[in-house]
Amino acid sequence: MKGSNFRILKHLKMNLLRSLRTPGLRGALHYTETRTITSGTLHIKDPLNFWCGGRVNLKDVKTKSEPVYEPATGRVLCQLQACGAADVDAAVGSASAAFTVWSKLAGMERAKVMLEAARLIEKRREEIAEIEVVNNGKSITEARLDVDSARLCIEYFAAQATTLSGQHVQLPGGSFAYTRREPLGVCVGIGAWNYPFQIVAWKSAPAIACGNSMVFKPSPVTPVTAVLLAEIYSQAGAPEGLFNVVQGGQETGSLLCHHPSVAKISFTGSVPTGKKIMEMASRGVKPVTLELGGKSPLIIFEDSDLENAVRGALMANFLSQGQVCSNGTRVFVQSSILPQFLKEVVRRTKAIQIGDPLLDETRMGALVSKPHLEKVLAYVKQAKKEGARVLCGGEPFIPADSKLKAGYYMTPCVLDGCTDDMTCVREEIFGPVMSVLSFDTEDEVLRRANDSALGLAAGVFTKDVKRAHRVIENLQAGSCFINNYNITPVEVPFGGYKASGIGRENGQVTIEFYSQLKTVVVEMGDVDSLF
Ligand SMILES: NC(=O)C1=CN([C@@H]2O[C@H](COP(=O)(O)OP(=O)(O)OC[C@H]3O[C@@H](n4cnc5c(N)ncnc54)[C@H](O)[C@@H]3O)[C@@H](O)[C@H]2O)C=CC1
Ligand SMILES: CCCCCC(=O)O
């Protein structure tokens, strides 16, 4: 083994032993307060870039720094400087070096590091969840579930790492062929701001399980928690450069997409940006995974269990302050049960506890930014202008607690009397706004539900088993639910049809998007030449 590889492998084993021995959590962010954070008290002092196995302070910063806010209070959490070409090059170079070693390890060896990372995430669950809340604004209850999903994803793909294999094919004359499932190289992950820690895990876990390394760029709106995962992978024994974090916006993202040493891009974000990613990737003929926007239908038939249908509609619209790509924001209700449904869904929506996202009783925290809050409120205004009725919510909300007064809150909104041509029915609002539509027949609702350029998710509530599967079969969507909504176990694929994206995340199929097959044909006789 070459000297440098031997040294890296030795480092890998030493790191793993050290992390297994050291009970503490070296490298955690240095907070000025105790571990239990309260809104308005966290100060982020450590650098948020990470490559070559450690946090990196940018040296010759050319771009001016941008403020990062705490949505719950409107306070500046930290200043963020975007990585430039030299920084991106350093991070990709670090990832390339790690790939040389990591790609040669057996699946069991990769799994060991990943399972240790999962253990460390579990140990730091509360800390990670609290920091996620401070930077994103979602409730601590949801943030804990997001951290769990991230850990489960890493555990799941650690198992997948041990099962990666090819195929043997017997050919005539004693010859044979076999396939080798091989990694791609340095993969880029680009994340959105609504599930920052979960998205990092959903992209990095399959990537490293398949033997790749990764450079990840979080959204500049929520840059804080990705570096925690980088630290955890490092503490778990990953080689320097296996998982790296570069901060910045579209310029930094474009530099990553264009980098000649990047083999694949996995993107989560809006449809317009997804199209740009695809264009940039095409110049290097690089495969992409695109997890884009949605405007998904939730269909509630008259024979549904009403209590569960209402719960499903709330889960389909108000998780993460409605900032969820797969949300079922077009709620089609069969006309015969519409009045009872509206009465109950409005009662439950009004009862949603809005406030300090770090409090256990809160179920709706702050939207991610002031501009985004204003965009969502403008959609409600437009809906009223176009004739929809606001049954509840859709207004700015100011909590009683004075430290939250400048936060980005609104009351969750239910719109009634919506028609298919309204803006609130055609466009993704990405906020807590449920648009309710009435329908009469199955054929009618299927046609209307499919009348969208998007196809991320879809849901059906009915007790009629045949109808449930018949309707789901005919809905043009990639992530579907029967008698529930927005349940995303990491064992099954997540992703959309049509303009909602390409490829999948989670589930066994995702291995296909982070590996490639080499075919080897072995001649056991002589060459039967035609010349
Ligand atoms: N399908 C899914 O799983 C999800 C989809 N989304 C979608 O994302 C949108 C909200 O998230 P945003 O962060 O506002 O989306 P966005 O598209 O504005 O940004 C997403 C990421 O792309 C980066 N970016 C922006 N322009 C770029 C460029 N030219 N080249 C490279 N990178 C670039 C941003 O810095 C950010 O990290 C919504 O449309 C939502 O539906 C959000 C979460 C999950
Ligand atoms: C319910 C959770 C769905 C996660 C997809 C997203 O990142 O928006």
XYZ file of C-alpha atoms and ligand atoms in Angstrom:
583
model
C 0.000 0.000 0.000
C 1.345 3.443 -0.939
C 2.825 5.435 1.964
C 0.127 8.145 1.973
C -2.728 5.651 1.805
C -1.175 3.643 4.617
C -0.919 6.788 6.731
C -4.566 7.698 6.028
C -5.744 4.179 6.809
C -3.736 4.201 10.054
C -5.306 7.574 10.930
C -8.685 6.061 10.194
C -8.158 3.182 12.591
C -6.602 5.462 15.279
C -9.534 7.891 14.940
C -12.019 5.077 15.282
C -10.290 3.688 18.375
C -10.045 7.176 19.890
C -13.695 7.932 19.294
C -14.688 4.585 20.762
C -12.532 5.280 23.846
C -13.275 8.959 24.382
C -16.583 9.237 26.253
C -16.673 13.002 25.833
C -17.829 14.893 22.815
C -14.727 16.698 21.630
C -15.286 19.492 19.207
C -18.857 20.354 20.133
C -19.736 23.973 19.449
C -18.466 26.148 22.309
C -21.587 27.781 23.715
C -21.491 30.626 26.163
C -24.484 29.014 27.913
C -25.254 25.591 29.352
C -26.383 22.856 27.045
C -30.099 23.626 27.419
C -30.554 26.591 25.140
C -33.341 29.155 25.440
C -34.508 31.403 22.598
C -32.422 34.524 22.258
C -29.371 33.245 24.141
C -27.297 31.170 21.690
C -24.169 32.736 20.224
C -22.505 30.941 17.324
C -18.814 31.705 17.499
C -17.114 28.740 15.810
C -16.469 28.670 12.043
C -19.130 26.793 10.072
C -16.930 25.537 7.245
C -15.367 22.094 7.565
C -12.760 20.310 5.443
C -9.518 18.359 5.949
C -11.072 16.977 9.140
C -11.632 20.250 10.960
C -13.435 23.594 11.077
C -12.003 26.209 8.752
C -11.829 29.968 9.174
C -11.894 31.617 5.748
C -8.774 33.659 5.143
C -8.970 36.046 2.210
C -12.702 36.613 2.247
C -13.725 38.460 -0.882
C -17.484 38.481 -0.327
C -19.116 40.550 2.427
C -20.616 38.549 5.251
C -24.388 38.026 5.457
C -26.344 37.886 8.735
C -27.942 34.598 9.802
C -31.071 35.109 11.896
C -32.817 33.297 14.735
C -36.428 33.090 13.388
C -37.966 32.863 16.863
C -36.589 36.263 17.938
C -35.454 37.990 14.750
C -31.999 38.288 16.384
C -28.747 37.939 14.386
C -27.313 34.530 15.244
C -24.030 34.904 13.383
C -22.455 36.335 10.269
C -21.834 34.032 7.306
C -19.103 34.414 4.711
C -19.462 32.593 1.412
C -16.747 30.210 0.271
C -15.003 31.250 -2.939
C -13.272 29.214 -5.636
C -10.113 28.543 -3.578
C -12.173 27.319 -0.624
C -14.337 25.075 -2.817
C -11.155 23.701 -4.406
C -9.677 22.950 -0.979
C -12.831 21.163 0.166
C -13.138 19.126 -3.047
C -9.427 18.296 -2.857
C -9.880 17.060 0.699
C -12.845 14.954 -0.410
C -10.826 13.505 -3.323
C -8.046 12.416 -0.942
C -10.525 10.763 1.403
C -12.224 9.003 -1.520
C -8.953 7.228 -2.406
C -8.984 5.404 0.929
C -12.665 5.224 1.785
C -13.647 3.708 -1.574
C -11.271 0.787 -0.976
C -12.745 -0.144 2.407
C -15.125 -3.063 2.771
C -18.759 -2.291 3.467
C -18.397 -3.642 6.982
C -15.580 -1.157 7.672
C -17.656 1.761 6.418
C -20.637 0.520 8.399
C -18.603 0.571 11.611
C -17.842 4.295 11.221
C -21.436 5.072 10.256
C -22.890 3.191 13.217
C -20.543 5.051 15.559
C -21.712 8.318 13.988
C -25.320 7.261 14.592
C -24.478 6.546 18.234
C -22.922 10.001 18.630
C -25.975 11.641 17.059
C -28.198 9.832 19.540
C -25.961 11.026 22.369
C -26.128 14.658 21.114
C -29.813 14.471 20.093
C -31.044 17.243 22.376
C -28.124 19.566 21.580
C -28.499 19.122 17.809
C -32.285 19.501 17.986
C -32.043 22.716 20.023
C -29.520 24.279 17.651
C -31.721 23.271 14.698
C -34.654 25.024 16.364
C -32.649 28.193 16.952
C -31.546 28.370 13.321
C -34.719 27.124 11.584
C -37.579 28.169 13.877
C -39.378 24.795 13.948
C -40.661 23.339 17.227
C -38.301 21.311 19.411
C -40.794 18.432 19.178
C -40.322 18.254 15.412
C -36.588 18.973 15.530
C -36.069 15.932 17.765
C -37.913 13.782 15.212
C -35.746 15.247 12.422
C -32.580 14.295 14.324
C -34.008 10.799 14.821
C -34.705 10.532 11.081
C -31.131 11.605 10.358
C -29.738 8.972 12.730
C -32.022 6.239 11.383
C -30.951 7.100 7.844
C -27.286 6.664 8.750
C -28.059 3.368 10.513
C -30.084 2.162 7.523
C -27.373 2.928 4.975
C -24.689 1.482 7.251
C -26.563 -1.790 6.816
C -26.843 -1.234 3.073
C -23.066 -0.692 2.911
C -22.534 -4.289 4.013
C -24.761 -5.701 1.274
C -23.399 -3.867 -1.783
C -22.686 -6.519 -4.397
C -22.573 -7.362 -8.088
C -23.829 -10.299 -10.112
C -22.304 -13.394 -11.720
C -23.548 -14.510 -15.170
C -22.506 -17.835 -16.649
C -21.710 -17.577 -20.403
C -21.264 -20.340 -23.009
C -18.023 -22.357 -23.135
C -17.233 -21.944 -19.474
C -16.785 -18.181 -19.832
C -18.590 -15.855 -17.457
C -19.240 -12.248 -16.605
C -19.612 -10.408 -13.378
C -20.565 -6.891 -12.313
C -18.931 -4.727 -9.669
C -20.955 -2.076 -7.867
C -18.506 0.819 -7.542
C -18.659 4.329 -6.027
C -18.890 7.487 -8.141
C -16.245 9.663 -6.436
C -16.732 13.084 -4.839
C -20.454 13.789 -4.502
C -21.898 17.250 -3.880
C -24.940 17.764 -1.673
C -26.855 21.055 -1.756
C -29.551 21.542 0.867
C -32.675 23.613 1.473
C -33.490 25.412 4.734
C -36.557 23.520 5.930
C -34.937 20.302 7.237
C -31.251 21.291 7.525
C -29.884 18.402 9.638
C -32.184 15.750 8.161
C -31.296 16.716 4.585
C -27.550 16.511 5.343
C -28.004 12.962 6.626
C -30.378 11.887 3.831
C -27.666 12.903 1.311
C -24.429 11.961 3.084
C -25.505 8.537 4.411
C -26.122 6.789 1.050
C -23.161 8.635 -0.474
C -20.576 7.399 2.034
C -22.235 3.986 2.376
C -21.469 3.441 -1.317
C -17.836 4.473 -0.840
C -18.079 8.078 -2.021
C -16.954 11.220 -0.221
C -19.061 14.374 -0.052
C -18.890 18.165 -0.033
C -22.138 19.603 1.313
C -23.419 23.175 0.995
C -26.280 24.038 3.362
C -28.743 26.821 2.608
C -27.219 30.159 3.719
C -30.433 30.680 5.689
C -29.709 27.649 7.904
C -25.952 27.023 7.868
C -25.446 25.973 11.478
C -26.114 22.264 11.984
C -24.408 20.693 8.956
C -20.993 21.195 10.585
C -22.202 19.231 13.628
C -22.601 16.178 11.402
C -19.150 16.787 9.920
C -17.695 16.780 13.445
C -19.617 13.640 14.320
C -18.434 11.726 11.247
C -14.876 12.764 12.111
C -15.245 11.711 15.743
C -16.722 8.419 14.541
C -13.471 7.627 12.737
C -14.105 8.874 9.198
C -10.944 9.764 7.287
C -10.141 13.459 6.905
C -12.148 14.842 4.000
C -14.829 12.143 3.887
C -17.557 14.669 4.653
C -16.962 18.394 4.193
C -19.093 21.519 4.573
C -18.781 24.715 2.523
C -20.981 27.707 3.255
C -22.469 30.132 0.753
C -25.315 30.796 -1.657
C -25.816 30.332 -5.343
C -22.296 31.390 -6.343
C -20.720 28.816 -4.032
C -23.279 26.268 -5.183
C -22.433 26.936 -8.826
C -18.705 26.564 -8.133
C -19.413 23.123 -6.669
C -21.587 22.070 -9.615
C -18.942 23.130 -12.123
C -15.964 21.638 -10.273
C -14.226 19.093 -12.583
C -13.538 16.671 -9.692
C -17.208 16.433 -8.681
C -18.860 13.230 -9.921
C -22.496 13.742 -8.860
C -24.833 16.398 -7.498
C -27.690 15.746 -5.086
C -29.923 18.802 -4.740
C -32.881 19.694 -2.541
C -34.643 22.960 -3.226
C -36.966 24.791 -5.536
C -37.899 23.781 -9.062
C -36.280 26.847 -10.717
C -32.973 26.183 -8.950
C -33.250 22.473 -9.693
C -33.392 23.287 -13.390
C -30.208 25.396 -13.084
C -28.459 22.538 -11.246
C -29.429 20.156 -14.026
C -28.108 22.553 -16.680
C -24.781 22.947 -14.883
C -24.456 19.203 -14.313
C -25.149 18.538 -17.992
C -21.935 20.378 -18.962
C -19.934 17.703 -17.158
C -22.456 14.900 -17.921
C -22.839 14.468 -14.151
C -25.749 12.506 -12.690
C -28.149 14.471 -10.500
C -30.689 13.702 -7.829
C -33.299 16.473 -7.601
C -35.721 16.784 -4.664
C -37.820 19.762 -5.693
C -41.092 21.494 -4.896
C -44.619 20.199 -4.757
C -48.290 21.198 -4.676
C -49.649 17.839 -3.671
C -53.274 16.669 -3.476
C -54.856 15.119 -0.393
C -58.175 13.456 -1.317
C -60.744 12.790 1.412
C -63.687 10.585 0.417
C -67.035 10.687 2.215
C -66.516 7.200 3.739
C -63.276 8.303 5.491
C -62.840 8.096 9.232
C -63.342 11.834 9.761
C -61.149 12.108 12.868
C -58.206 10.539 11.036
C -58.885 12.533 7.879
C -58.704 15.763 9.869
C -55.500 14.644 11.615
C -54.109 13.713 8.201
C -54.967 17.144 6.774
C -53.192 18.844 9.692
C -50.117 16.614 9.233
C -50.245 17.365 5.496
C -50.210 21.138 5.971
C -48.739 22.339 9.241
C -45.525 20.392 9.989
C -42.491 22.729 10.067
C -44.780 25.760 9.811
C -46.046 24.367 6.502
C -42.525 24.517 5.015
C -42.509 20.944 3.728
C -42.061 20.064 0.056
C -44.360 17.020 0.200
C -47.256 18.839 1.874
C -50.773 17.965 0.734
C -51.807 21.593 0.386
C -54.635 20.967 -2.090
C -57.171 19.237 0.163
C -59.988 17.787 -1.958
C -63.019 16.897 0.216
C -66.068 15.038 -1.147
C -68.943 17.523 -1.082
C -71.229 15.452 1.159
C -68.829 15.686 4.145
C -67.363 19.140 3.463
C -69.227 21.048 6.214
C -68.301 18.575 8.989
C -64.719 18.413 7.742
C -64.335 22.215 7.670
C -65.873 22.637 11.130
C -63.480 20.128 12.680
C -60.336 21.106 10.775
C -60.830 24.791 11.638
C -61.375 23.930 15.315
C -58.160 21.896 15.428
C -56.164 24.480 13.428
C -57.168 27.256 15.798
C -56.023 25.081 18.700
C -52.460 24.715 17.371
C -50.093 26.147 19.975
C -47.971 28.879 18.364
C -44.960 30.346 20.165
C -41.455 29.794 21.399
C -40.202 26.847 19.317
C -37.937 25.689 22.171
C -40.894 25.004 24.458
C -42.228 21.446 24.527
C -45.856 22.566 24.288
C -45.291 24.550 21.063
C -46.549 22.939 17.845
C -45.979 25.880 15.491
C -42.821 27.935 15.721
C -41.545 30.731 13.510
C -41.249 30.717 9.723
C -37.672 30.665 8.525
C -37.236 34.315 7.580
C -39.018 37.668 7.471
C -39.105 37.755 3.639
C -40.567 34.237 3.581
C -43.222 35.160 6.175
C -44.206 38.173 4.077
C -44.370 35.984 0.940
C -46.733 33.520 2.628
C -48.962 36.298 4.026
C -49.127 37.805 0.535
C -50.414 34.467 -0.818
C -53.279 34.604 1.721
C -54.117 38.174 0.639
C -54.085 37.088 -3.015
C -56.350 34.118 -2.228
C -58.908 36.460 -0.638
C -58.682 38.766 -3.658
C -59.424 35.813 -5.930
C -62.515 34.806 -3.944
C -61.317 32.216 -1.431
C -62.767 32.431 2.101
C -60.336 32.577 5.055
C -61.936 30.343 7.694
C -59.081 30.919 10.159
C -55.540 32.213 10.405
C -53.424 33.784 7.732
C -52.450 36.711 9.970
C -49.115 37.820 11.521
C -48.830 36.592 15.125
C -46.946 38.333 17.951
C -46.318 36.093 20.984
C -46.807 37.549 24.450
C -43.199 36.859 25.432
C -41.314 40.098 24.737
C -38.149 38.337 23.523
C -40.202 36.819 20.667
C -41.806 40.055 19.485
C -39.542 40.423 16.445
C -39.903 36.751 15.441
C -41.490 35.554 12.174
C -44.833 34.080 13.301
C -48.223 33.705 11.652
C -51.467 31.929 12.438
C -52.067 28.706 10.478
C -54.640 29.269 7.769
C -57.539 27.277 6.270
C -58.954 28.574 2.966
C -62.403 27.423 1.774
C -64.248 27.957 -1.494
C -61.070 27.462 -3.479
C -61.181 26.753 -7.200
C -58.569 25.042 -9.360
C -57.562 28.263 -11.117
C -56.683 30.195 -7.958
C -53.047 31.097 -7.242
C -53.279 29.424 -3.796
C -54.213 26.164 -5.577
C -51.737 26.390 -8.466
C -48.574 27.586 -6.700
C -46.455 26.186 -3.876
C -46.884 28.553 -0.905
C -44.459 26.702 1.411
C -46.212 28.003 4.517
C -49.079 27.037 6.867
C -51.894 27.561 4.360
C -54.396 24.752 3.605
C -56.485 25.226 0.419
C -59.711 23.189 0.642
C -61.549 22.217 -2.549
C -64.820 20.300 -2.961
C -65.356 17.402 -5.364
C -68.159 14.966 -6.257
C -66.808 11.951 -8.132
C -63.603 9.882 -8.215
C -62.990 10.530 -11.928
C -63.382 14.277 -11.420
C -61.021 14.472 -8.461
C -58.371 12.327 -10.164
C -58.371 14.606 -13.193
C -58.105 17.728 -11.038
C -55.517 16.264 -8.665
C -53.257 15.359 -11.614
C -53.701 18.765 -13.236
C -50.305 20.047 -12.074
C -46.782 20.221 -13.482
C -45.649 18.913 -10.097
C -45.956 15.392 -8.730
C -44.103 15.063 -5.445
C -46.689 13.467 -3.134
C -50.366 12.523 -2.817
C -52.709 11.210 -0.131
C -56.071 9.418 -0.010
C -58.416 8.856 2.927
C -61.097 6.196 2.439
C -62.198 2.930 4.077
C -62.721 1.350 0.662
C -59.529 -0.667 0.122
C -60.088 -1.118 -3.599
C -60.772 2.566 -4.134
C -57.690 3.549 -2.110
C -55.335 1.505 -4.275
C -57.160 2.342 -7.504
C -56.915 6.079 -6.827
C -53.275 5.915 -5.693
C -52.391 3.942 -8.830
C -53.855 6.733 -10.960
C -52.302 9.655 -9.092
C -49.154 11.070 -10.776
C -46.959 11.362 -7.690
C -43.855 9.668 -6.304
C -44.484 9.630 -2.538
C -48.014 8.514 -1.686
C -49.989 7.899 1.496
C -53.189 5.992 2.226
C -55.031 7.001 5.421
C -52.077 8.964 6.717
C -49.744 11.702 5.436
C -46.095 12.854 5.561
C -44.826 9.629 7.133
C -41.330 9.166 5.720
C -39.604 6.027 7.068
C -35.999 5.906 5.790
C -36.544 2.308 4.636
C -38.671 3.498 1.697
C -37.814 5.857 -1.180
C -38.848 9.522 -1.072
C -39.090 11.688 -4.190
C -41.322 13.033 -6.913
C -42.706 12.577 -10.416
C -42.812 15.212 -13.165
C -41.221 18.596 -12.285
C -40.897 17.602 -8.603
C -37.592 15.924 -9.222
C -35.382 13.098 -10.413
C -34.201 10.099 -8.436
C -34.989 9.177 -4.865
C -33.639 9.538 -1.326
C -33.832 6.727 1.263
C -34.796 3.131 0.578
C -32.688 0.500 -1.120
C -33.104 2.090 -4.586
C -31.017 5.101 -3.526
C -27.897 2.926 -3.757
C -28.408 3.146 -7.550
C -28.031 6.940 -7.403
C -24.716 6.837 -5.515
C -22.949 3.965 -7.283
C -22.238 2.639 -10.755
C -21.972 -0.848 -12.228
C -18.859 -2.160 -13.971
C -19.344 -5.206 -16.186
C -16.433 -7.630 -16.527
C -16.623 -10.341 -19.212
C -14.098 -13.162 -18.675
C -13.090 -15.339 -21.652
C -12.052 -18.817 -20.484
C -11.303 -20.056 -24.027
C -9.633 -18.456 -27.073
C -10.645 -15.290 -28.904
C -13.020 -16.230 -31.704
C -11.881 -13.455 -34.055
C -13.760 -12.421 -37.188
C -10.545 -11.123 -38.758
N -38.374 17.747 -2.547
C -37.836 17.976 -1.376
O -37.416 17.036 -0.668
C -37.704 19.386 -0.878
C -37.930 20.501 -1.679
N -37.790 21.777 -1.153
C -38.096 22.935 -1.983
O -37.099 23.966 -1.778
C -37.719 25.255 -1.816
C -37.402 26.014 -0.547
O -36.029 25.870 -0.259
P -34.993 27.002 -0.719
O -33.737 26.809 0.063
O -35.651 28.339 -0.718
O -34.714 26.594 -2.260
P -33.633 27.262 -3.236
O -33.801 26.530 -4.492
O -33.689 28.741 -3.242
O -32.188 26.892 -2.586
C -31.866 25.566 -2.326
C -30.343 25.455 -2.239
O -29.784 25.727 -3.513
C -28.754 26.720 -3.404
N -28.740 27.435 -4.682
C -29.541 28.457 -5.052
N -29.248 28.832 -6.323
C -28.232 28.013 -6.759
C -27.470 27.885 -7.956
N -27.685 28.700 -8.997
N -26.499 26.943 -8.046
C -26.266 26.116 -6.990
N -26.937 26.186 -5.809
C -27.911 27.118 -5.701
C -29.173 27.541 -2.219
O -28.070 28.249 -1.676
C -29.703 26.446 -1.281
O -28.633 25.834 -0.613
C -39.200 24.993 -1.958
O -39.557 25.080 -3.319
C -39.377 23.542 -1.514
O -40.451 22.899 -2.124
C -37.401 21.991 0.138
C -37.158 20.885 0.939
C -37.314 19.535 0.498
C -42.276 15.067 6.198
C -40.833 15.243 5.913
C -40.535 15.386 4.460
C -39.121 15.818 4.216
C -38.997 16.455 2.860
C -38.530 17.886 2.954
O -37.305 18.048 3.165
O -39.345 18.809 2.852
